[in-house]
Amino acid sequence: MNASLPDVPEVRVVGLPLLTSGFDLVERLDLAMHLKVHGPLGPIAGEQLAGLAEAIGLRGRGGAGFPFAKKLRAVAESAIRRGVRPVVVVNGSEDEPACRKDTVLINRAPHLILDGALLAAEALGARTLVVGVTRDSTEASMRAALGERGLADRRGSHLRARVQRNPVRMVTGESSALVRSADGGPPLPPGRKVRTADSGVGGAPTLLSNAETFAQLAVAARTGADRYCRTGLRDEPGTVLLTLSGAVAHPMVVEVPTGVPLRYVLQLAGAPPLPQGVLTGGYHGKWLDAVTAHDAVVSRAALEACGGALGAGAVLPIGPGTCPLGESLRVAHWLAAESSGQCGPCYLGLPAAARGLADVLDGGGPTALEALREVTRAVKRRGACKHPDGSAAFLESTIAAFTDDLAAHVLGDGCGRPVEGVLPLQDDAPEGEAPSGRRLAVDWTLCQGHGLCADIVPELIQLGPDGFPSVAEAPVPRYAEARAQRAVRRCPALALRVEEDPVAPTASRTPPMLPRGRGRRALGSGRQ
C-alpha cells in the first residue's frame, strides 16, 4: 500500500535549476537567502509585465493552462472600466493526494511566489493580496514570509496581505471556491459561472493564479524573455515542476525543462522499466499506455497530442503486477467522496460512476460497462464546478487505456491481479465528507413512507422495496447538514430529527473572514 505523500518530498532537478535554485543550500529560503540566490527585483510597468508573460508563453500551472497575459489584461480592463482597485490571489490550495509541487514551493521558496504576486499587484495597482493555502506547513511558511517582508492585513497599509486557510478538499482549490472563502463564505464553488477577472474577492476584478505561475513570472522578470526562452522547447519554453509518485522507488518533486522525455523522468524516480500505464495530470488527468508513455515528452502540447495531460503536474506510473482498473476504482471512490454536495452530477453522479466501475469489476458484464459509460457521460458539463468533468475524464481514460484488462473483467473472470494501492490517497477522510457530529434519525412510530427525505438527501436515505427508508439513522457529512435540516422540516409526518451523534467528533469550522475594501488603479499605472 503506497503511503500518502509528505508535504515536502525529495526535490530533484534536471539541468540548471530555476524555480529550485538554492534548494541545495538550505531547506527554506528566507528573505535574506532568497535575495542572495535570486537577487533583487524591481517593479515592472503593467503592459511590460503582460508583454513578458506573453513572450515566454506563460500559462497557468494549476491545471487549466489559461494564458497569464490574457488574464492580466482582462483584470486590468475590468478594473479601469469599473474604476475599482483589483485584487491579486495566489492559489496555493494543493489538495490532490498526488500533487506536491506548489506545496514544495511555498514551503521552500515562498518569496519567489511573492515576487511574482507583488509584481502583478504593483502593475495592476492592487492593494489587496490573498494567499490561499490548505496545509499547516504552507500556512506557517507563507505567514513567516509575509512577516519577513513586513506585509500584514493592516488598515492603511500600502498593500494589505493575508493568508486564507481552507480545509483540505479537492473543491477548495477551485478558483471560485477560494474567492468565496476569501469573502467570508464557505470554501465551496458558488455554482454560477462568473469570471474572477470581472468579479472576484469583494466583487472586485481579481487576478487569480496558482503558486508556480507566479514563481515562473518572477524568474522570467529577472532573466528576461530571451534568456528564459533558451531553456526548454521553443513553443513552450522554461521548466515545469512535476510530482512523481505511484509505483516509484523515490516519490519526488522534480524540475525539468520542457521537452525532456517522460521516460527519463520516470527512470529518475525509479519507476518500473515497463510500466503498465502512466497517469498524467493527476486524478483529473488521463492515462497513457506503456508504449505511448515511452515516446512522450514533457510539455502541455506534447502530452495532449498523445492523449495525456500535464494538468496539475502529477505523474503516476503503475507496475505490471497490479490491476489498473482496481487501482482506478480506489481513486474513483475518493473523487466521489470529495463532492461538495451542491449539485446532482457531483454528489449523485460520481458515486454512481464509482459503483458502476465496481460493478464492472464484479462481473457485471457488458451491461455494467454500458451503464458506467452512460453515467459518466451524464455528469459532464453539468456541475457547479469542474470536479465532475475532471472525474469523468479520468474514468473515461481508464476505460480507454486498459482495454485488455477491461475485456478480461467484462467478458471473463477478471485479470487475476491484486490491487496493491500504489496510487496515493489521503490517510484521513476529507473534512467536508467527515461526519458533522450529527445524525439523521427516523422515528418509525411516526414514519408514513412519504419518501420526501430520500428526494432531499438521497446520499443519506434510500427507500426500501416497501417505500420506507432503508436505514434508521445515518451520520450527516458537513456538506449535507443544511439539506438534512430541510428534510426534517419538510417531513409531513414529523418522523425525522437531527440529533447529536455521540460517536462522531464535531468537525472544526474555519472562522469567516471580513470582506475586503475597494479602490482604483489598474494595468499601466504601475511605476515606470
Coordinates of C-alpha atoms in Angstrom, one line a residue:
M1 CA 0.0 0.0 0.0
N2 CA 1.5 3.3 -1.1
A3 CA 1.5 5.7 1.9
S4 CA 0.4 9.3 1.4
L5 CA 3.0 11.8 0.3
P6 CA 4.7 14.0 2.8
D7 CA 4.2 17.8 2.4
V8 CA 7.8 18.2 1.2
P9 CA 9.1 15.1 -0.6
E10 CA 12.6 14.8 -2.1
V11 CA 13.3 17.5 -4.7
R12 CA 15.4 16.8 -7.8
V13 CA 16.3 18.9 -10.9
V14 CA 17.2 18.0 -14.5
G15 CA 19.5 20.6 -16.0
L16 CA 20.0 24.0 -14.4
P17 CA 17.6 24.9 -11.5
L18 CA 15.4 28.0 -11.9
L19 CA 12.5 27.6 -9.5
T20 CA 14.5 25.3 -7.2
S21 CA 17.7 27.5 -7.1
G22 CA 19.2 27.4 -3.6
F23 CA 17.4 24.2 -2.6
D24 CA 20.8 22.5 -2.3
L25 CA 21.9 25.2 0.2
V26 CA 19.1 25.4 2.7
E27 CA 15.7 23.8 3.4
R28 CA 13.9 27.1 3.2
L29 CA 15.0 30.3 1.6
D30 CA 14.1 33.1 4.0
L31 CA 14.1 36.6 2.6
A32 CA 17.9 37.2 3.1
M33 CA 18.8 33.9 1.4
H34 CA 16.3 34.4 -1.3
L35 CA 17.9 37.7 -2.2
K36 CA 21.4 36.1 -2.2
V37 CA 20.3 33.3 -4.5
H38 CA 17.9 35.2 -6.9
G39 CA 18.9 38.9 -6.4
P40 CA 16.7 41.9 -6.0
L41 CA 13.7 42.6 -8.3
G42 CA 12.3 46.0 -9.1
P43 CA 8.8 46.8 -10.3
I44 CA 7.7 46.4 -13.9
A45 CA 5.1 48.6 -15.6
G46 CA 1.8 46.9 -16.4
E47 CA 1.9 46.4 -20.1
Q48 CA 5.6 45.4 -19.9
L49 CA 4.7 42.7 -17.5
A50 CA 1.9 41.5 -19.7
G51 CA 4.3 41.5 -22.7
L52 CA 6.8 39.5 -20.7
A53 CA 4.3 36.8 -19.8
E54 CA 3.2 36.7 -23.5
A55 CA 6.7 36.5 -24.8
I56 CA 7.5 33.4 -22.6
G57 CA 4.1 31.8 -23.3
L58 CA 3.3 31.7 -19.6
R59 CA 0.2 29.7 -18.8
G60 CA -1.4 28.8 -15.5
R61 CA 0.3 25.9 -13.9
G62 CA -2.7 24.8 -11.8
G63 CA -4.3 22.6 -14.4
A64 CA -6.4 24.7 -16.8
G65 CA -3.4 26.3 -18.6
F66 CA -5.0 29.7 -19.3
P67 CA -2.6 32.3 -20.8
F68 CA -1.4 34.5 -17.9
A69 CA -1.1 37.7 -20.1
K70 CA -4.6 37.4 -21.3
K71 CA -5.9 37.1 -17.7
L72 CA -3.7 40.0 -16.6
R73 CA -5.1 42.3 -19.3
A74 CA -8.7 41.2 -18.6
V75 CA -8.4 42.1 -15.0
A76 CA -6.8 45.5 -15.9
E77 CA -9.5 46.3 -18.4
S78 CA -12.3 45.4 -16.0
A79 CA -10.7 47.5 -13.2
I80 CA -10.3 50.5 -15.4
R81 CA -13.9 50.2 -16.7
R82 CA -15.4 49.9 -13.3
G83 CA -13.0 52.3 -11.5
V84 CA -12.1 50.0 -8.7
R85 CA -8.8 48.5 -7.4
P86 CA -8.3 44.9 -8.4
V87 CA -7.2 42.1 -6.0
V88 CA -4.4 39.5 -6.5
V89 CA -4.9 36.0 -5.3
V90 CA -2.3 33.2 -5.1
N91 CA -3.8 29.8 -5.2
G92 CA -1.7 27.5 -3.1
S93 CA -4.5 25.1 -2.3
E94 CA -2.9 21.9 -3.5
D95 CA -5.3 19.2 -2.1
E96 CA -4.9 16.3 -4.5
P97 CA -3.1 13.4 -2.8
A98 CA -0.7 13.0 -5.8
C99 CA 0.3 16.7 -6.1
R100 CA 3.0 18.4 -4.0
K101 CA 4.8 20.9 -6.4
D102 CA 3.1 24.0 -5.1
T103 CA 3.4 22.8 -1.5
V104 CA 7.1 22.4 -2.0
L105 CA 7.4 25.9 -3.5
I106 CA 5.5 27.5 -0.6
N107 CA 7.5 25.6 2.0
R108 CA 10.9 26.1 0.5
A109 CA 10.8 29.2 -1.8
P110 CA 7.8 31.3 -0.6
H111 CA 9.5 34.6 -1.6
L112 CA 9.8 33.6 -5.3
I113 CA 6.0 33.2 -5.3
L114 CA 5.5 36.5 -3.5
D115 CA 7.9 38.2 -6.0
G116 CA 5.6 37.3 -8.9
A117 CA 2.4 38.2 -6.9
L118 CA 3.8 41.6 -5.9
L119 CA 4.9 42.3 -9.4
A120 CA 1.4 41.8 -10.6
A121 CA -0.1 43.7 -7.7
E122 CA 2.1 46.7 -8.4
A123 CA 1.4 46.6 -12.1
L124 CA -2.4 46.5 -11.5
G125 CA -2.4 49.0 -8.7
A126 CA -3.9 46.3 -6.4
R127 CA -3.9 47.0 -2.7
T128 CA -5.1 43.5 -1.5
L129 CA -3.1 40.3 -1.8
V130 CA -4.6 36.9 -0.6
V131 CA -2.7 33.7 -0.5
G132 CA -4.9 30.6 -0.3
V133 CA -3.4 27.5 1.5
T134 CA -4.8 24.3 3.0
R135 CA -1.9 22.8 5.0
D136 CA -0.3 23.6 8.3
S137 CA 3.1 23.7 6.7
T138 CA 2.2 26.0 3.9
E139 CA 0.3 28.3 6.2
A140 CA 3.2 28.6 8.5
S141 CA 5.8 29.2 5.7
M142 CA 3.7 31.8 4.0
R143 CA 2.8 33.7 7.2
A144 CA 6.5 33.8 8.0
A145 CA 7.4 35.1 4.5
L146 CA 4.8 37.9 4.8
G147 CA 6.3 38.8 8.2
E148 CA 9.8 38.8 6.8
R149 CA 8.6 41.4 4.2
G150 CA 6.7 43.4 6.7
L151 CA 3.4 42.7 5.0
A152 CA 0.2 42.3 7.0
D153 CA -3.5 42.8 6.8
R154 CA -3.4 46.3 8.4
R155 CA -5.8 49.1 7.6
G156 CA -3.9 51.9 6.0
S157 CA -1.1 49.7 4.6
H158 CA 0.1 50.3 1.1
L159 CA -0.7 46.6 0.5
R160 CA -2.9 44.5 2.7
A161 CA -1.7 40.9 2.5
R162 CA -3.2 37.9 4.3
V163 CA -3.2 34.1 4.3
Q164 CA -6.6 32.4 3.7
R165 CA -6.6 28.9 5.3
N166 CA -9.2 26.5 3.9
P167 CA -9.8 22.8 4.6
V168 CA -8.0 20.1 2.6
R169 CA -10.7 19.3 -0.1
M170 CA -10.4 18.8 -3.8
V171 CA -13.0 21.5 -4.4
T172 CA -11.4 24.2 -2.2
G173 CA -8.7 24.7 -4.9
E174 CA -11.3 25.7 -7.4
S175 CA -10.9 29.4 -8.1
S176 CA -14.5 30.4 -7.3
A177 CA -14.3 28.4 -4.1
L178 CA -11.2 30.3 -3.0
V179 CA -12.7 33.6 -3.8
R180 CA -15.9 32.7 -1.9
S181 CA -13.9 31.7 1.2
A182 CA -11.8 34.9 1.0
D183 CA -15.1 36.9 1.2
G184 CA -16.0 35.0 4.4
G185 CA -18.2 32.4 2.8
P186 CA -17.8 28.6 2.7
P187 CA -14.9 27.3 0.7
L188 CA -17.2 25.8 -2.0
P189 CA -17.9 26.7 -5.6
P190 CA -20.9 29.1 -5.8
G191 CA -22.5 27.2 -8.7
R192 CA -22.7 30.1 -11.0
K193 CA -20.3 31.0 -13.8
V194 CA -18.6 34.4 -13.0
R195 CA -15.2 35.3 -14.3
T196 CA -12.9 36.3 -11.4
A197 CA -11.4 38.9 -13.8
D198 CA -14.8 40.7 -13.7
S199 CA -15.9 39.9 -10.1
G200 CA -13.8 38.2 -7.6
V201 CA -12.8 39.0 -4.0
G202 CA -15.1 41.7 -2.6
G203 CA -16.7 41.9 -6.0
A204 CA -13.6 43.5 -7.4
P205 CA -11.7 42.3 -10.6
T206 CA -9.3 39.6 -9.3
L207 CA -6.1 38.2 -10.8
L208 CA -6.1 34.6 -9.5
S209 CA -3.4 32.1 -10.5
N210 CA -1.6 29.2 -8.8
A211 CA 1.7 29.4 -6.9
E212 CA 4.0 28.0 -9.6
T213 CA 2.7 30.5 -12.1
F214 CA 3.7 33.5 -10.0
A215 CA 7.1 31.9 -9.3
Q216 CA 7.7 31.4 -13.1
L217 CA 6.8 35.1 -13.6
A218 CA 9.4 36.1 -11.0
V219 CA 12.1 34.0 -12.7
A220 CA 11.3 35.4 -16.1
A221 CA 11.3 39.0 -14.7
R222 CA 14.9 38.5 -13.5
T223 CA 16.3 36.7 -16.5
G224 CA 14.3 38.5 -19.3
A225 CA 12.3 36.8 -22.0
D226 CA 15.3 35.9 -24.3
R227 CA 17.3 34.1 -21.6
Y228 CA 14.2 32.4 -20.2
C229 CA 13.3 31.0 -23.6
R230 CA 16.7 29.4 -24.0
T231 CA 15.5 26.6 -21.7
G232 CA 13.1 24.1 -22.9
L233 CA 11.0 23.9 -26.1
R234 CA 10.8 26.9 -28.5
D235 CA 7.0 27.0 -28.4
E236 CA 6.7 26.2 -24.7
P237 CA 9.9 27.4 -23.0
G238 CA 11.0 27.2 -19.4
T239 CA 10.8 24.5 -16.9
V240 CA 7.9 22.6 -15.2
L241 CA 7.5 21.1 -11.7
L242 CA 6.3 17.5 -11.7
T243 CA 5.2 15.4 -8.7
L244 CA 6.2 11.7 -9.3
S245 CA 4.5 9.0 -7.2
G246 CA 2.7 5.8 -7.7
A247 CA 4.9 2.8 -8.4
V248 CA 8.2 4.6 -8.0
A249 CA 11.1 3.9 -5.7
H250 CA 11.6 7.6 -4.8
P251 CA 8.5 9.8 -4.7
M252 CA 9.7 13.3 -5.6
V253 CA 9.1 16.7 -7.0
V254 CA 11.4 17.3 -10.0
E255 CA 12.0 20.5 -12.0
V256 CA 12.6 19.7 -15.7
P257 CA 12.9 21.7 -18.9
T258 CA 10.0 21.2 -21.3
G259 CA 10.9 18.7 -24.0
V260 CA 12.6 16.2 -21.7
P261 CA 11.5 12.6 -22.5
L262 CA 8.9 11.4 -20.0
R263 CA 10.7 8.0 -19.7
Y264 CA 13.8 9.8 -18.4
V265 CA 11.8 11.4 -15.6
L266 CA 10.2 8.1 -14.7
Q267 CA 13.6 6.4 -14.6
L268 CA 14.9 9.2 -12.3
A269 CA 12.2 8.3 -9.8
G270 CA 12.7 4.6 -10.1
A271 CA 9.6 3.6 -12.0
P272 CA 9.2 0.1 -13.5
P273 CA 11.1 -0.3 -16.8
L274 CA 7.9 -1.2 -18.5
P275 CA 5.0 0.4 -16.6
Q276 CA 1.6 -0.9 -17.3
G277 CA 0.3 2.6 -17.6
V278 CA 1.2 6.2 -16.6
L279 CA -1.4 8.6 -15.2
T280 CA -0.6 12.1 -16.3
G281 CA -2.1 15.3 -14.9
G282 CA -3.2 13.7 -11.6
Y283 CA -6.7 12.4 -10.6
H284 CA -8.4 14.8 -13.1
G285 CA -5.9 13.7 -15.7
K286 CA -5.5 10.9 -18.3
W287 CA -3.8 7.5 -18.6
L288 CA -1.0 6.7 -21.2
D289 CA -0.2 3.2 -22.1
A290 CA 3.4 1.9 -21.8
V291 CA 4.3 2.5 -25.5
T292 CA 2.8 6.0 -25.6
A293 CA 4.5 6.9 -22.3
H294 CA 7.9 5.7 -23.6
D295 CA 7.7 8.1 -26.6
A296 CA 6.1 11.1 -24.8
V297 CA 7.9 14.3 -23.9
V298 CA 7.2 16.7 -21.0
S299 CA 5.1 19.6 -22.3
R300 CA 1.5 20.6 -22.3
A301 CA 1.0 20.4 -26.0
A302 CA 3.0 17.1 -26.5
L303 CA 1.1 15.3 -23.7
E304 CA -2.2 16.4 -25.0
A305 CA -1.2 15.3 -28.6
C306 CA -0.6 11.8 -27.4
G307 CA -3.8 11.6 -25.2
G308 CA -2.3 12.6 -21.9
A309 CA -2.5 15.8 -19.9
L310 CA 0.0 18.0 -18.0
G311 CA -2.7 19.2 -15.7
A312 CA -1.5 19.8 -12.2
G313 CA 1.9 18.2 -12.9
A314 CA 1.3 14.8 -11.3
V315 CA 2.8 11.8 -13.0
L316 CA 1.9 8.3 -11.6
P317 CA 3.1 5.1 -13.2
I318 CA 1.8 1.7 -12.1
G319 CA 3.6 -1.6 -12.5
P320 CA 2.5 -4.8 -14.2
G321 CA 1.7 -6.6 -11.0
T322 CA -1.4 -4.7 -10.1
C323 CA -4.9 -4.4 -11.5
P324 CA -5.2 -1.0 -13.2
L325 CA -9.0 -1.0 -13.0
G326 CA -8.9 -1.8 -9.3
E327 CA -6.4 1.0 -8.7
S328 CA -8.6 3.4 -10.6
L329 CA -11.7 2.3 -8.6
R330 CA -9.9 3.4 -5.4
V331 CA -9.4 6.8 -6.9
A332 CA -13.0 6.9 -8.2
H333 CA -14.3 6.3 -4.7
W334 CA -12.1 9.1 -3.4
L335 CA -13.2 11.5 -6.1
A336 CA -16.8 10.7 -5.2
A337 CA -16.2 11.4 -1.6
E338 CA -14.7 14.8 -2.5
S339 CA -18.1 16.1 -3.6
S340 CA -19.2 19.4 -2.0
G341 CA -22.7 18.1 -2.2
Q342 CA -24.1 21.1 -4.1
C343 CA -25.2 19.6 -7.4
G344 CA -26.6 16.3 -8.6
P345 CA -23.9 15.5 -11.2
C346 CA -21.3 15.6 -8.3
Y347 CA -22.9 14.1 -5.2
L348 CA -25.1 11.6 -7.1
G349 CA -23.3 11.1 -10.4
L350 CA -19.8 10.5 -9.1
P351 CA -20.8 7.9 -6.5
A352 CA -22.9 6.2 -9.2
A353 CA -19.9 6.2 -11.5
A354 CA -17.7 4.6 -8.8
R355 CA -20.4 2.0 -8.2
G356 CA -20.6 1.4 -12.0
L357 CA -16.9 0.7 -12.2
A358 CA -17.2 -1.6 -9.2
D359 CA -20.0 -3.5 -11.0
V360 CA -17.7 -4.0 -14.0
L361 CA -15.0 -5.4 -11.8
D362 CA -17.5 -7.6 -10.0
G363 CA -18.5 -9.4 -13.2
G364 CA -21.4 -7.2 -14.3
G365 CA -20.6 -7.8 -18.0
P366 CA -21.3 -5.6 -21.0
T367 CA -24.5 -4.2 -19.3
A368 CA -22.5 -2.8 -16.4
L369 CA -19.9 -1.3 -18.8
E370 CA -22.6 0.4 -20.8
A371 CA -24.2 1.7 -17.6
L372 CA -20.8 3.1 -16.5
R373 CA -20.3 4.9 -19.8
E374 CA -23.8 6.3 -19.6
V375 CA -23.5 7.8 -16.1
T376 CA -20.0 9.2 -17.0
R377 CA -21.4 11.0 -20.0
A378 CA -24.3 12.3 -17.8
V379 CA -22.2 14.1 -15.3
K380 CA -20.0 16.1 -17.8
R381 CA -20.6 19.8 -18.3
R382 CA -23.4 19.9 -15.8
G383 CA -21.6 20.5 -12.5
A384 CA -21.3 23.6 -10.3
C385 CA -17.5 23.4 -10.8
K386 CA -15.0 21.3 -12.9
H387 CA -14.8 18.5 -10.4
P388 CA -17.4 16.3 -12.2
D389 CA -15.8 17.0 -15.6
G390 CA -12.3 16.1 -14.3
S391 CA -13.5 13.0 -12.6
A392 CA -15.4 11.8 -15.7
A393 CA -12.4 12.4 -17.8
F394 CA -10.3 10.2 -15.5
L395 CA -12.9 7.4 -15.7
E396 CA -13.2 7.6 -19.5
S397 CA -9.5 7.5 -19.8
T398 CA -9.3 4.4 -17.6
I399 CA -11.8 2.6 -19.8
A400 CA -9.9 3.6 -23.0
A401 CA -6.4 2.9 -21.8
F402 CA -6.7 -0.6 -20.3
T403 CA -8.7 -2.4 -23.0
D404 CA -7.2 -5.9 -22.3
D405 CA -7.9 -5.7 -18.6
L406 CA -11.4 -4.3 -19.3
A407 CA -12.1 -7.2 -21.6
A408 CA -10.9 -9.7 -19.0
H409 CA -13.3 -8.3 -16.4
V410 CA -16.2 -7.8 -18.8
L411 CA -16.0 -11.0 -20.8
G412 CA -14.2 -13.3 -18.4
D413 CA -13.3 -13.9 -14.8
G414 CA -11.1 -10.8 -14.3
C415 CA -7.4 -10.1 -14.8
G416 CA -6.4 -12.1 -11.7
R417 CA -4.1 -9.4 -10.4
P418 CA -4.4 -7.9 -6.9
V419 CA -5.0 -4.2 -6.1
E420 CA -1.8 -3.0 -4.4
G421 CA -2.9 0.5 -3.7
V422 CA 0.0 2.2 -5.4
L423 CA -1.8 5.4 -6.2
P424 CA -1.6 7.6 -3.1
L425 CA -4.7 8.8 -1.3
Q426 CA -5.2 10.8 1.8
D427 CA -5.0 8.9 5.1
D428 CA -7.9 10.8 6.6
A429 CA -11.3 11.5 5.3
P430 CA -11.8 15.0 3.7
E431 CA -13.2 17.5 6.1
G432 CA -16.4 18.1 4.2
E433 CA -17.0 14.3 3.9
A434 CA -16.3 13.6 7.6
P435 CA -19.3 13.4 10.0
S436 CA -20.5 16.7 11.3
G437 CA -21.1 15.3 14.8
R438 CA -24.8 14.8 14.0
R439 CA -27.0 12.1 12.6
L440 CA -30.3 11.9 10.8
A441 CA -32.7 9.6 12.6
V442 CA -36.1 8.1 11.6
D443 CA -38.9 7.7 14.2
W444 CA -40.6 4.5 12.9
T445 CA -43.7 5.2 15.1
L446 CA -44.4 8.3 13.0
C447 CA -43.0 7.5 9.5
Q448 CA -45.7 7.0 6.9
G449 CA -43.4 6.4 3.9
H450 CA -44.0 9.7 2.1
G451 CA -40.4 9.5 0.7
L452 CA -39.6 13.2 0.7
C453 CA -36.5 12.6 2.7
A454 CA -35.0 10.4 0.1
D455 CA -35.5 13.1 -2.5
I456 CA -33.8 15.8 -0.4
V457 CA -30.8 13.8 0.9
P458 CA -30.6 10.8 -1.4
E459 CA -27.0 10.1 -0.3
L460 CA -28.1 9.6 3.3
I461 CA -31.5 7.9 2.9
Q462 CA -32.7 5.5 0.3
L463 CA -36.2 3.9 0.2
G464 CA -36.5 0.1 0.6
P465 CA -38.8 -2.1 -1.5
D466 CA -41.7 -1.2 0.8
G467 CA -41.3 2.5 0.2
F468 CA -40.0 3.3 3.7
P469 CA -36.4 4.4 4.5
S470 CA -33.9 1.5 4.5
V471 CA -31.9 2.9 7.4
A472 CA -33.0 4.1 10.9
E473 CA -30.2 6.6 11.2
A474 CA -27.3 8.0 9.2
P475 CA -24.3 10.2 10.0
V476 CA -24.5 13.5 8.3
P477 CA -21.4 14.8 6.5
R478 CA -20.7 18.5 6.9
Y479 CA -21.7 19.3 3.3
A480 CA -25.2 17.8 3.8
E481 CA -26.1 19.5 7.1
A482 CA -28.4 22.1 5.6
R483 CA -30.3 19.6 3.5
A484 CA -30.7 17.3 6.4
Q485 CA -32.3 20.1 8.4
R486 CA -34.5 20.8 5.4
A487 CA -35.6 17.1 5.2
V488 CA -36.6 17.4 8.9
R489 CA -38.7 20.5 8.3
R490 CA -40.5 19.0 5.2
C491 CA -41.4 15.6 6.6
P492 CA -45.2 15.7 6.7
A493 CA -45.3 13.1 9.5
L494 CA -42.6 14.8 11.6
A495 CA -40.8 11.5 11.7
L496 CA -37.3 12.9 11.1
R497 CA -34.9 14.5 13.5
V498 CA -31.3 15.6 13.5
E499 CA -29.5 14.7 16.8
E500 CA -26.0 14.7 18.2
D501 CA -24.0 11.6 17.3
P502 CA -22.1 10.5 20.4
V503 CA -19.5 8.5 18.4
A504 CA -18.6 11.2 15.9
P505 CA -16.4 14.2 16.8
T506 CA -17.6 17.6 15.8
A507 CA -15.5 18.9 12.9
S508 CA -13.8 22.3 13.4
R509 CA -15.0 25.2 11.4
T510 CA -13.0 27.8 9.7
P511 CA -13.8 31.3 11.0
P512 CA -15.2 33.7 8.4
M513 CA -13.1 36.5 7.1
L514 CA -14.3 40.0 6.6
P515 CA -14.9 41.3 3.1
R516 CA -12.1 43.3 1.6
G517 CA -12.2 47.0 0.7
R518 CA -12.2 48.6 -2.7
G519 CA -10.3 51.3 -4.5
R520 CA -9.0 52.1 -8.0
R521 CA -6.0 51.9 -10.4
A522 CA -5.1 49.3 -13.0
L523 CA -2.7 48.0 -15.5
G524 CA -0.4 50.6 -17.0
S525 CA -0.4 52.7 -13.9
G526 CA 2.5 51.0 -12.1
R527 CA 5.7 52.8 -11.6
Q528 CA 7.9 53.1 -14.7

